[in-house]
Amino acid sequence: MSIGIVTEPDWGLGGIGVFGEEVCSRLLRREGTVRIEVDRNGVRSLPFPSVLTYGKRWLVGSKLRDRIAASDAAVVFLPDHRYLTFDPGSVPQTVVPYVHDILPVTTLFSDVPSTLFARLYTRRLSALDAAICASRFTASDLRLRTPFDGETPVVYQGVDQLPSNPEETFEYDLVYVGSTIDRKNPAFLSDCFAAAEEAGFSCAAVTDRDAELPGDRFSEVSAESLGALLAGARFYLHPSKQEGFGRPPVEAQQLGTPVVGLRTPINEEVLGEPSEAWLPIETPTDLVEVLRGDGVDYEALEARSAENAARFSWETTADEIFDVLERYR
């Protein structure tokens, strides 16, 4: 019996797209795995949460269920837990999803159909025997926000070093990469940028096109330009209140750029030892003090940042996920 890997015909952009492309392609190179491709029915976005109507979510989920049931796989890996648009009990296989971050699919909905779908989704998730989690924090949050009581093996995501164009240089004191949705803490982000700019430090963000932030803003950049931007920054600001893993700050660490952020459980788990591999702050004033270099051993911080980021690789992620799936085959 084989291991089924659910894939997309086009992963597209975004963190989950990168994860799917990096991990699923590696899993499918292993002996005993088979591809189960999602039939999007002309819709590119993820089944949930998204702009899909309830009917379209049901249609995409039904087609995925039928393809899984028709495969010879004993266990099926879902690269994102939001592919659970079908009842896992309706297929003979053991279904094991990867849970990136449980918060968006349990609390962030804006209408009655989405709320009802979220309840249905959490029931489906809770019926599973196992869910691979992006971090220990995600595993804990999964149990907190849902009735799930199965196994929660933790497999960290990989981070590849971004390419950098040597002919392209950026020199900013502070950089942020990400969206400005609520859990990314946009008010704190804006206050930090404003305080830094007022103190004479330069800031840049790669974020939403309509985001209103002090400093320079880029809405679309190539991987090479992003690498050059992170490598040329003195510090990376990570303002998020809630993350399942948080790849951009680790990408910054990998390029030797120290991270400044809030002291949260996920940051302590992923970014390394506070004050050694990254710098915790509480207020924009704290940030300005860091930018002024007050008590900062930059060279040591830079070295520890890169050392922490070296823990994460896509090969390791794929290896550990495959080992978990083997246990259920």
mmCIF file of C-alpha atoms in Angstrom:
data_model
loop_
_atom_site.group_PDB
_atom_site.id
_atom_site.type_symbol
_atom_site.label_atom_id
_atom_site.label_comp_id
_atom_site.label_asym_id
_atom_site.label_seq_id
_atom_site.Cartn_x
_atom_site.Cartn_y
_atom_site.Cartn_z
ATOM 1 C CA MET A 1 0.000 0.000 0.000
ATOM 2 C CA SER A 2 1.275 3.452 -0.903
ATOM 3 C CA ILE A 3 1.288 6.890 0.694
ATOM 4 C CA GLY A 4 -0.915 9.431 -1.097
ATOM 5 C CA ILE A 5 0.317 13.011 -1.377
ATOM 6 C CA VAL A 6 -2.315 15.631 -2.165
ATOM 7 C CA THR A 7 -0.916 18.220 -4.576
ATOM 8 C CA GLU A 8 -2.003 21.241 -6.578
ATOM 9 C CA PRO A 9 -1.611 21.695 -10.349
ATOM 10 C CA ASP A 10 -0.333 25.204 -9.530
ATOM 11 C CA TRP A 11 0.658 26.001 -5.966
ATOM 12 C CA GLY A 12 0.708 29.734 -6.524
ATOM 13 C CA LEU A 13 2.178 32.265 -4.125
ATOM 14 C CA GLY A 14 1.989 32.546 -0.358
ATOM 15 C CA GLY A 15 3.381 30.598 2.555
ATOM 16 C CA ILE A 16 1.198 27.517 2.064
ATOM 17 C CA GLY A 17 2.002 27.454 -1.645
ATOM 18 C CA VAL A 18 5.730 27.484 -0.887
ATOM 19 C CA PHE A 19 5.271 24.717 1.681
ATOM 20 C CA GLY A 20 3.278 22.543 -0.716
ATOM 21 C CA GLU A 21 5.706 22.956 -3.574
ATOM 22 C CA GLU A 22 8.811 22.350 -1.459
ATOM 23 C CA VAL A 23 7.486 19.452 0.635
ATOM 24 C CA CYS A 24 5.169 17.571 -1.717
ATOM 25 C CA SER A 25 7.715 17.495 -4.540
ATOM 26 C CA ARG A 26 10.266 15.958 -2.159
ATOM 27 C CA LEU A 27 7.780 13.440 -0.754
ATOM 28 C CA LEU A 28 6.822 12.282 -4.239
ATOM 29 C CA ARG A 29 10.450 11.390 -5.001
ATOM 30 C CA ARG A 30 10.309 8.731 -2.317
ATOM 31 C CA GLU A 31 9.458 5.166 -3.154
ATOM 32 C CA GLY A 32 5.915 4.132 -2.312
ATOM 33 C CA THR A 33 4.246 7.541 -2.727
ATOM 34 C CA VAL A 34 1.532 8.468 -5.236
ATOM 35 C CA ARG A 35 0.214 11.837 -6.368
ATOM 36 C CA ILE A 36 -3.420 12.790 -5.700
ATOM 37 C CA GLU A 37 -4.058 16.083 -7.472
ATOM 38 C CA VAL A 38 -6.749 18.515 -6.372
ATOM 39 C CA ASP A 39 -9.374 19.284 -9.026
ATOM 40 C CA ARG A 40 -9.915 23.001 -8.559
ATOM 41 C CA ASN A 41 -12.876 23.195 -10.923
ATOM 42 C CA GLY A 42 -11.425 26.451 -12.217
ATOM 43 C CA VAL A 43 -10.916 27.968 -8.764
ATOM 44 C CA ARG A 44 -7.344 28.802 -7.712
ATOM 45 C CA SER A 45 -7.760 29.760 -4.067
ATOM 46 C CA LEU A 46 -7.678 27.377 -1.129
ATOM 47 C CA PRO A 47 -10.990 25.714 -0.244
ATOM 48 C CA PHE A 48 -11.219 27.396 3.166
ATOM 49 C CA PRO A 49 -11.063 30.074 4.321
ATOM 50 C CA SER A 50 -11.485 31.807 0.983
ATOM 51 C CA VAL A 51 -13.864 33.548 -1.352
ATOM 52 C CA LEU A 52 -15.377 30.201 -2.337
ATOM 53 C CA THR A 53 -19.088 29.825 -1.832
ATOM 54 C CA TYR A 54 -20.291 26.967 0.345
ATOM 55 C CA GLY A 55 -21.387 25.092 -2.792
ATOM 56 C CA LYS A 56 -17.987 25.408 -4.434
ATOM 57 C CA ARG A 57 -16.254 24.284 -1.246
ATOM 58 C CA TRP A 58 -18.485 21.210 -1.216
ATOM 59 C CA LEU A 59 -17.777 20.517 -4.906
ATOM 60 C CA VAL A 60 -13.991 20.780 -4.537
ATOM 61 C CA GLY A 61 -14.117 18.639 -1.384
ATOM 62 C CA SER A 62 -16.294 15.996 -3.038
ATOM 63 C CA LYS A 63 -13.916 15.667 -5.977
ATOM 64 C CA LEU A 64 -10.932 15.403 -3.659
ATOM 65 C CA ARG A 65 -12.715 12.767 -1.560
ATOM 66 C CA ASP A 66 -13.474 10.705 -4.669
ATOM 67 C CA ARG A 67 -9.865 10.878 -5.883
ATOM 68 C CA ILE A 68 -8.550 9.842 -2.484
ATOM 69 C CA ALA A 69 -11.021 6.942 -2.223
ATOM 70 C CA ALA A 70 -10.082 5.728 -5.723
ATOM 71 C CA SER A 71 -6.346 5.665 -4.963
ATOM 72 C CA ASP A 72 -4.445 2.629 -3.658
ATOM 73 C CA ALA A 73 -2.972 4.673 -0.801
ATOM 74 C CA ALA A 74 -3.240 3.432 2.771
ATOM 75 C CA VAL A 75 -2.529 6.875 4.227
ATOM 76 C CA VAL A 76 -3.042 10.293 2.640
ATOM 77 C CA PHE A 77 -1.117 13.468 3.466
ATOM 78 C CA LEU A 78 -2.878 16.835 3.193
ATOM 79 C CA PRO A 79 -0.267 19.648 2.898
ATOM 80 C CA ASP A 80 -2.686 22.015 4.608
ATOM 81 C CA HIS A 81 -5.418 21.234 7.129
ATOM 82 C CA ARG A 82 -7.874 23.376 5.183
ATOM 83 C CA TYR A 83 -8.162 20.657 2.536
ATOM 84 C CA LEU A 84 -10.521 18.916 4.941
ATOM 85 C CA THR A 85 -13.526 19.938 2.862
ATOM 86 C CA PHE A 86 -14.711 16.310 3.007
ATOM 87 C CA ASP A 87 -15.575 13.863 5.773
ATOM 88 C CA PRO A 88 -12.392 11.820 6.430
ATOM 89 C CA GLY A 89 -14.602 8.961 7.585
ATOM 90 C CA SER A 90 -16.002 8.680 4.049
ATOM 91 C CA VAL A 91 -12.697 7.339 2.660
ATOM 92 C CA PRO A 92 -10.972 4.057 3.602
ATOM 93 C CA GLN A 93 -7.574 5.727 4.014
ATOM 94 C CA THR A 94 -6.029 7.248 7.107
ATOM 95 C CA VAL A 95 -5.928 11.013 6.516
ATOM 96 C CA VAL A 96 -3.095 13.019 8.077
ATOM 97 C CA PRO A 97 -3.081 16.825 7.546
ATOM 98 C CA TYR A 98 -0.353 19.355 8.223
ATOM 99 C CA VAL A 99 -1.631 22.077 10.552
ATOM 100 C CA HIS A 100 0.099 25.375 9.792
ATOM 101 C CA ASP A 101 -1.941 27.590 12.120
ATOM 102 C CA ILE A 102 -5.327 26.703 13.583
ATOM 103 C CA LEU A 103 -6.405 30.271 14.465
ATOM 104 C CA PRO A 104 -7.683 31.429 11.022
ATOM 105 C CA VAL A 105 -10.016 28.466 10.575
ATOM 106 C CA THR A 106 -11.513 28.574 14.064
ATOM 107 C CA THR A 107 -12.003 32.276 14.740
ATOM 108 C CA LEU A 108 -11.685 34.371 11.579
ATOM 109 C CA PHE A 109 -14.991 34.186 9.726
ATOM 110 C CA SER A 110 -17.424 36.923 8.773
ATOM 111 C CA ASP A 111 -20.752 35.312 7.854
ATOM 112 C CA VAL A 112 -23.109 32.525 8.912
ATOM 113 C CA PRO A 113 -22.117 30.017 6.167
ATOM 114 C CA SER A 114 -18.428 30.412 7.064
ATOM 115 C CA THR A 115 -19.215 29.952 10.743
ATOM 116 C CA LEU A 116 -21.204 26.789 10.047
ATOM 117 C CA PHE A 117 -18.472 25.489 7.776
ATOM 118 C CA ALA A 118 -15.862 26.177 10.466
ATOM 119 C CA ARG A 119 -17.831 24.104 12.955
ATOM 120 C CA LEU A 120 -18.139 21.283 10.432
ATOM 121 C CA TYR A 121 -14.442 21.563 9.644
ATOM 122 C CA THR A 122 -13.358 21.355 13.297
ATOM 123 C CA ARG A 123 -15.521 18.239 13.758
ATOM 124 C CA ARG A 124 -13.790 16.618 10.789
ATOM 125 C CA LEU A 125 -10.373 17.574 12.083
ATOM 126 C CA SER A 126 -11.185 16.296 15.561
ATOM 127 C CA ALA A 127 -12.153 12.881 14.155
ATOM 128 C CA LEU A 128 -8.623 12.236 12.883
ATOM 129 C CA ASP A 129 -6.044 10.068 14.634
ATOM 130 C CA ALA A 130 -3.143 12.421 13.939
ATOM 131 C CA ALA A 131 -2.317 15.894 12.698
ATOM 132 C CA ILE A 132 1.252 16.988 11.971
ATOM 133 C CA CYS A 133 1.817 20.433 13.490
ATOM 134 C CA ALA A 134 4.135 23.253 12.419
ATOM 135 C CA SER A 135 5.319 23.881 15.987
ATOM 136 C CA ARG A 136 4.763 22.894 19.602
ATOM 137 C CA PHE A 137 2.764 26.096 19.963
ATOM 138 C CA THR A 138 0.502 25.073 17.056
ATOM 139 C CA ALA A 139 -0.022 21.629 18.601
ATOM 140 C CA SER A 140 -1.022 23.239 21.900
ATOM 141 C CA ASP A 141 -3.267 25.761 20.149
ATOM 142 C CA LEU A 142 -4.950 22.961 18.177
ATOM 143 C CA ARG A 143 -5.980 21.240 21.403
ATOM 144 C CA LEU A 144 -7.043 24.541 22.933
ATOM 145 C CA ARG A 145 -9.295 25.651 20.075
ATOM 146 C CA THR A 146 -10.767 22.291 18.958
ATOM 147 C CA PRO A 147 -11.813 18.975 20.571
ATOM 148 C CA PHE A 148 -8.925 17.222 18.785
ATOM 149 C CA ASP A 149 -7.284 14.562 20.987
ATOM 150 C CA GLY A 150 -5.173 12.580 18.517
ATOM 151 C CA GLU A 151 -1.397 12.540 18.058
ATOM 152 C CA THR A 152 0.292 15.850 17.229
ATOM 153 C CA PRO A 153 3.817 15.153 15.979
ATOM 154 C CA VAL A 154 5.693 18.407 15.418
ATOM 155 C CA VAL A 155 7.588 18.927 12.164
ATOM 156 C CA TYR A 156 9.078 22.371 11.584
ATOM 157 C CA GLN A 157 8.939 23.967 8.173
ATOM 158 C CA GLY A 158 12.038 24.386 6.079
ATOM 159 C CA VAL A 159 13.670 27.656 5.131
ATOM 160 C CA ASP A 160 15.903 27.954 2.091
ATOM 161 C CA GLN A 161 18.344 30.813 1.834
ATOM 162 C CA LEU A 162 16.939 33.405 -0.510
ATOM 163 C CA PRO A 163 19.013 34.201 -3.606
ATOM 164 C CA SER A 164 20.476 37.670 -3.736
ATOM 165 C CA ASN A 165 21.472 39.766 -6.736
ATOM 166 C CA PRO A 166 24.952 41.196 -5.964
ATOM 167 C CA GLU A 167 24.244 44.153 -8.231
ATOM 168 C CA GLU A 168 21.144 45.071 -6.224
ATOM 169 C CA THR A 169 21.727 46.622 -2.824
ATOM 170 C CA PHE A 170 19.403 47.954 -0.136
ATOM 171 C CA GLU A 171 20.449 49.718 3.043
ATOM 172 C CA TYR A 172 17.558 49.978 5.465
ATOM 173 C CA ASP A 173 17.739 50.028 9.234
ATOM 174 C CA LEU A 174 14.487 48.103 9.617
ATOM 175 C CA VAL A 175 12.573 45.759 7.297
ATOM 176 C CA TYR A 176 9.267 43.874 7.535
ATOM 177 C CA VAL A 177 7.877 41.244 5.155
ATOM 178 C CA GLY A 178 4.272 40.071 5.411
ATOM 179 C CA SER A 179 0.636 41.087 5.341
ATOM 180 C CA THR A 180 -1.152 43.575 7.571
ATOM 181 C CA ILE A 181 -4.019 41.349 8.700
ATOM 182 C CA ASP A 182 -4.990 41.706 12.358
ATOM 183 C CA ARG A 183 -2.963 38.854 13.824
ATOM 184 C CA LYS A 184 0.185 40.312 12.244
ATOM 185 C CA ASN A 185 -0.303 43.242 14.649
ATOM 186 C CA PRO A 186 -0.449 46.065 12.068
ATOM 187 C CA ALA A 187 -0.996 48.828 14.654
ATOM 188 C CA PHE A 188 2.212 47.880 16.473
ATOM 189 C CA LEU A 189 4.022 47.547 13.123
ATOM 190 C CA SER A 190 2.927 51.036 12.092
ATOM 191 C CA ASP A 191 3.841 52.540 15.474
ATOM 192 C CA CYS A 192 7.292 50.943 15.328
ATOM 193 C CA PHE A 193 7.946 52.212 11.814
ATOM 194 C CA ALA A 194 6.744 55.694 12.779
ATOM 195 C CA ALA A 195 8.977 55.797 15.863
ATOM 196 C CA ALA A 196 11.982 54.544 13.876
ATOM 197 C CA GLU A 197 11.457 57.093 11.078
ATOM 198 C CA GLU A 198 11.018 59.907 13.602
ATOM 199 C CA ALA A 199 14.307 58.896 15.240
ATOM 200 C CA GLY A 200 16.058 59.100 11.855
ATOM 201 C CA PHE A 201 16.123 55.429 10.881
ATOM 202 C CA SER A 202 15.042 54.118 7.486
ATOM 203 C CA CYS A 203 12.268 51.519 7.164
ATOM 204 C CA ALA A 204 10.908 49.358 4.345
ATOM 205 C CA ALA A 205 8.095 46.828 4.129
ATOM 206 C CA VAL A 206 7.140 44.202 1.570
ATOM 207 C CA THR A 207 3.418 44.043 2.223
ATOM 208 C CA ASP A 208 -0.105 44.593 0.907
ATOM 209 C CA ARG A 209 -0.491 47.087 -1.907
ATOM 210 C CA ASP A 210 -2.988 49.178 0.085
ATOM 211 C CA ALA A 211 -1.139 49.048 3.414
ATOM 212 C CA GLU A 212 -0.496 52.432 4.996
ATOM 213 C CA LEU A 213 2.884 52.408 6.695
ATOM 214 C CA PRO A 214 5.619 54.982 7.248
ATOM 215 C CA GLY A 215 8.780 54.448 5.217
ATOM 216 C CA ASP A 216 9.177 52.720 1.853
ATOM 217 C CA ARG A 217 6.753 50.035 0.741
ATOM 218 C CA PHE A 218 7.074 47.320 -1.902
ATOM 219 C CA SER A 219 4.056 45.254 -2.938
ATOM 220 C CA GLU A 220 5.796 42.846 -5.304
ATOM 221 C CA VAL A 221 9.463 41.840 -5.348
ATOM 222 C CA SER A 222 11.415 38.974 -6.870
ATOM 223 C CA ALA A 223 13.118 36.362 -4.696
ATOM 224 C CA GLU A 224 16.464 37.963 -5.581
ATOM 225 C CA SER A 225 15.289 41.417 -4.560
ATOM 226 C CA LEU A 226 13.778 40.075 -1.342
ATOM 227 C CA GLY A 227 17.064 38.369 -0.518
ATOM 228 C CA ALA A 228 18.981 41.577 -1.168
ATOM 229 C CA LEU A 229 16.516 43.571 0.938
ATOM 230 C CA LEU A 230 16.782 41.223 3.941
ATOM 231 C CA ALA A 231 20.551 40.843 3.647
ATOM 232 C CA GLY A 232 21.033 44.612 3.516
ATOM 233 C CA ALA A 233 18.856 45.394 6.528
ATOM 234 C CA ARG A 234 20.314 46.039 9.966
ATOM 235 C CA PHE A 235 17.264 44.490 11.679
ATOM 236 C CA TYR A 236 14.098 42.625 10.765
ATOM 237 C CA LEU A 237 10.903 43.559 12.650
ATOM 238 C CA HIS A 238 8.566 40.656 13.509
ATOM 239 C CA PRO A 239 5.474 42.257 15.105
ATOM 240 C CA SER A 240 3.070 39.279 14.919
ATOM 241 C CA LYS A 241 0.893 38.327 17.855
ATOM 242 C CA GLN A 242 0.071 34.865 16.476
ATOM 243 C CA GLU A 243 1.926 32.558 14.081
ATOM 244 C CA GLY A 244 1.940 28.835 13.406
ATOM 245 C CA PHE A 245 5.634 29.004 12.498
ATOM 246 C CA GLY A 246 6.641 32.301 10.891
ATOM 247 C CA ARG A 247 9.018 31.867 7.951
ATOM 248 C CA PRO A 248 10.072 35.475 7.015
ATOM 249 C CA PRO A 249 11.957 36.206 10.268
ATOM 250 C CA VAL A 250 13.828 32.910 9.940
ATOM 251 C CA GLU A 251 14.698 33.820 6.336
ATOM 252 C CA ALA A 252 16.126 37.070 7.711
ATOM 253 C CA GLN A 253 18.112 35.167 10.351
ATOM 254 C CA GLN A 254 19.507 32.857 7.682
ATOM 255 C CA LEU A 255 20.956 35.881 5.901
ATOM 256 C CA GLY A 256 22.507 37.044 9.173
ATOM 257 C CA THR A 257 19.960 39.797 9.812
ATOM 258 C CA PRO A 258 18.941 39.925 13.502
ATOM 259 C CA VAL A 259 15.241 39.849 14.359
ATOM 260 C CA VAL A 260 13.429 42.166 16.747
ATOM 261 C CA GLY A 261 9.978 41.083 17.935
ATOM 262 C CA LEU A 262 7.489 40.502 20.705
ATOM 263 C CA ARG A 263 8.266 37.921 23.349
ATOM 264 C CA THR A 264 5.692 35.262 22.420
ATOM 265 C CA PRO A 265 5.833 31.471 22.874
ATOM 266 C CA ILE A 266 6.156 30.826 19.139
ATOM 267 C CA ASN A 267 9.025 33.300 18.793
ATOM 268 C CA GLU A 268 10.899 31.692 21.666
ATOM 269 C CA GLU A 269 10.354 28.276 20.069
ATOM 270 C CA VAL A 270 11.304 29.148 16.475
ATOM 271 C CA LEU A 271 13.665 32.129 16.666
ATOM 272 C CA GLY A 272 15.931 30.722 19.364
ATOM 273 C CA GLU A 273 17.124 32.049 22.704
ATOM 274 C CA PRO A 274 15.778 35.569 23.425
ATOM 275 C CA SER A 275 18.466 38.269 23.684
ATOM 276 C CA GLU A 276 20.976 35.886 22.096
ATOM 277 C CA ALA A 277 19.493 34.772 18.752
ATOM 278 C CA TRP A 278 16.916 37.591 18.553
ATOM 279 C CA LEU A 279 15.920 40.675 20.543
ATOM 280 C CA PRO A 280 12.566 40.857 22.385
ATOM 281 C CA ILE A 281 10.864 44.244 22.659
ATOM 282 C CA GLU A 282 7.617 45.478 24.209
ATOM 283 C CA THR A 283 7.228 49.001 22.826
ATOM 284 C CA PRO A 284 8.292 51.145 19.848
ATOM 285 C CA THR A 285 10.606 52.948 22.282
ATOM 286 C CA ASP A 286 12.394 49.644 22.932
ATOM 287 C CA LEU A 287 12.835 49.255 19.179
ATOM 288 C CA VAL A 288 14.405 52.696 18.805
ATOM 289 C CA GLU A 289 16.878 51.865 21.579
ATOM 290 C CA VAL A 290 17.860 48.709 19.686
ATOM 291 C CA LEU A 291 18.305 50.674 16.453
ATOM 292 C CA ARG A 292 20.548 53.132 18.299
ATOM 293 C CA GLY A 293 22.706 50.178 19.309
ATOM 294 C CA ASP A 294 22.184 50.537 23.037
ATOM 295 C CA GLY A 295 23.771 47.447 24.585
ATOM 296 C CA VAL A 296 23.610 45.416 21.339
ATOM 297 C CA ASP A 297 26.495 43.107 20.418
ATOM 298 C CA TYR A 298 25.607 43.082 16.738
ATOM 299 C CA GLU A 299 28.255 40.621 15.555
ATOM 300 C CA ALA A 300 27.362 38.013 18.179
ATOM 301 C CA LEU A 301 23.649 38.505 17.491
ATOM 302 C CA GLU A 302 24.226 38.117 13.751
ATOM 303 C CA ALA A 303 26.137 34.866 14.259
ATOM 304 C CA ARG A 304 23.566 33.366 16.640
ATOM 305 C CA SER A 305 20.758 34.355 14.262
ATOM 306 C CA ALA A 306 22.307 32.441 11.377
ATOM 307 C CA GLU A 307 23.094 29.507 13.676
ATOM 308 C CA ASN A 308 19.445 29.266 14.751
ATOM 309 C CA ALA A 309 18.123 29.443 11.180
ATOM 310 C CA ALA A 310 20.389 26.557 10.167
ATOM 311 C CA ARG A 311 18.084 24.235 12.149
ATOM 312 C CA PHE A 312 15.447 24.424 9.413
ATOM 313 C CA SER A 313 15.629 22.803 5.972
ATOM 314 C CA TRP A 314 13.029 21.484 3.529
ATOM 315 C CA GLU A 315 14.833 18.143 3.252
ATOM 316 C CA THR A 316 14.521 17.655 7.003
ATOM 317 C CA THR A 317 10.860 18.674 6.884
ATOM 318 C CA ALA A 318 10.090 16.156 4.130
ATOM 319 C CA ASP A 319 12.085 13.398 5.876
ATOM 320 C CA GLU A 320 10.264 13.863 9.173
ATOM 321 C CA ILE A 321 6.820 14.068 7.559
ATOM 322 C CA PHE A 322 7.542 10.890 5.600
ATOM 323 C CA ASP A 323 8.579 9.122 8.811
ATOM 324 C CA VAL A 324 5.260 10.094 10.442
ATOM 325 C CA LEU A 325 3.248 8.898 7.414
ATOM 326 C CA GLU A 326 5.133 5.590 7.385
ATOM 327 C CA ARG A 327 3.868 4.894 10.886
ATOM 328 C CA TYR A 328 0.285 4.989 9.621
ATOM 329 C CA ARG A 329 0.810 2.992 6.425
#
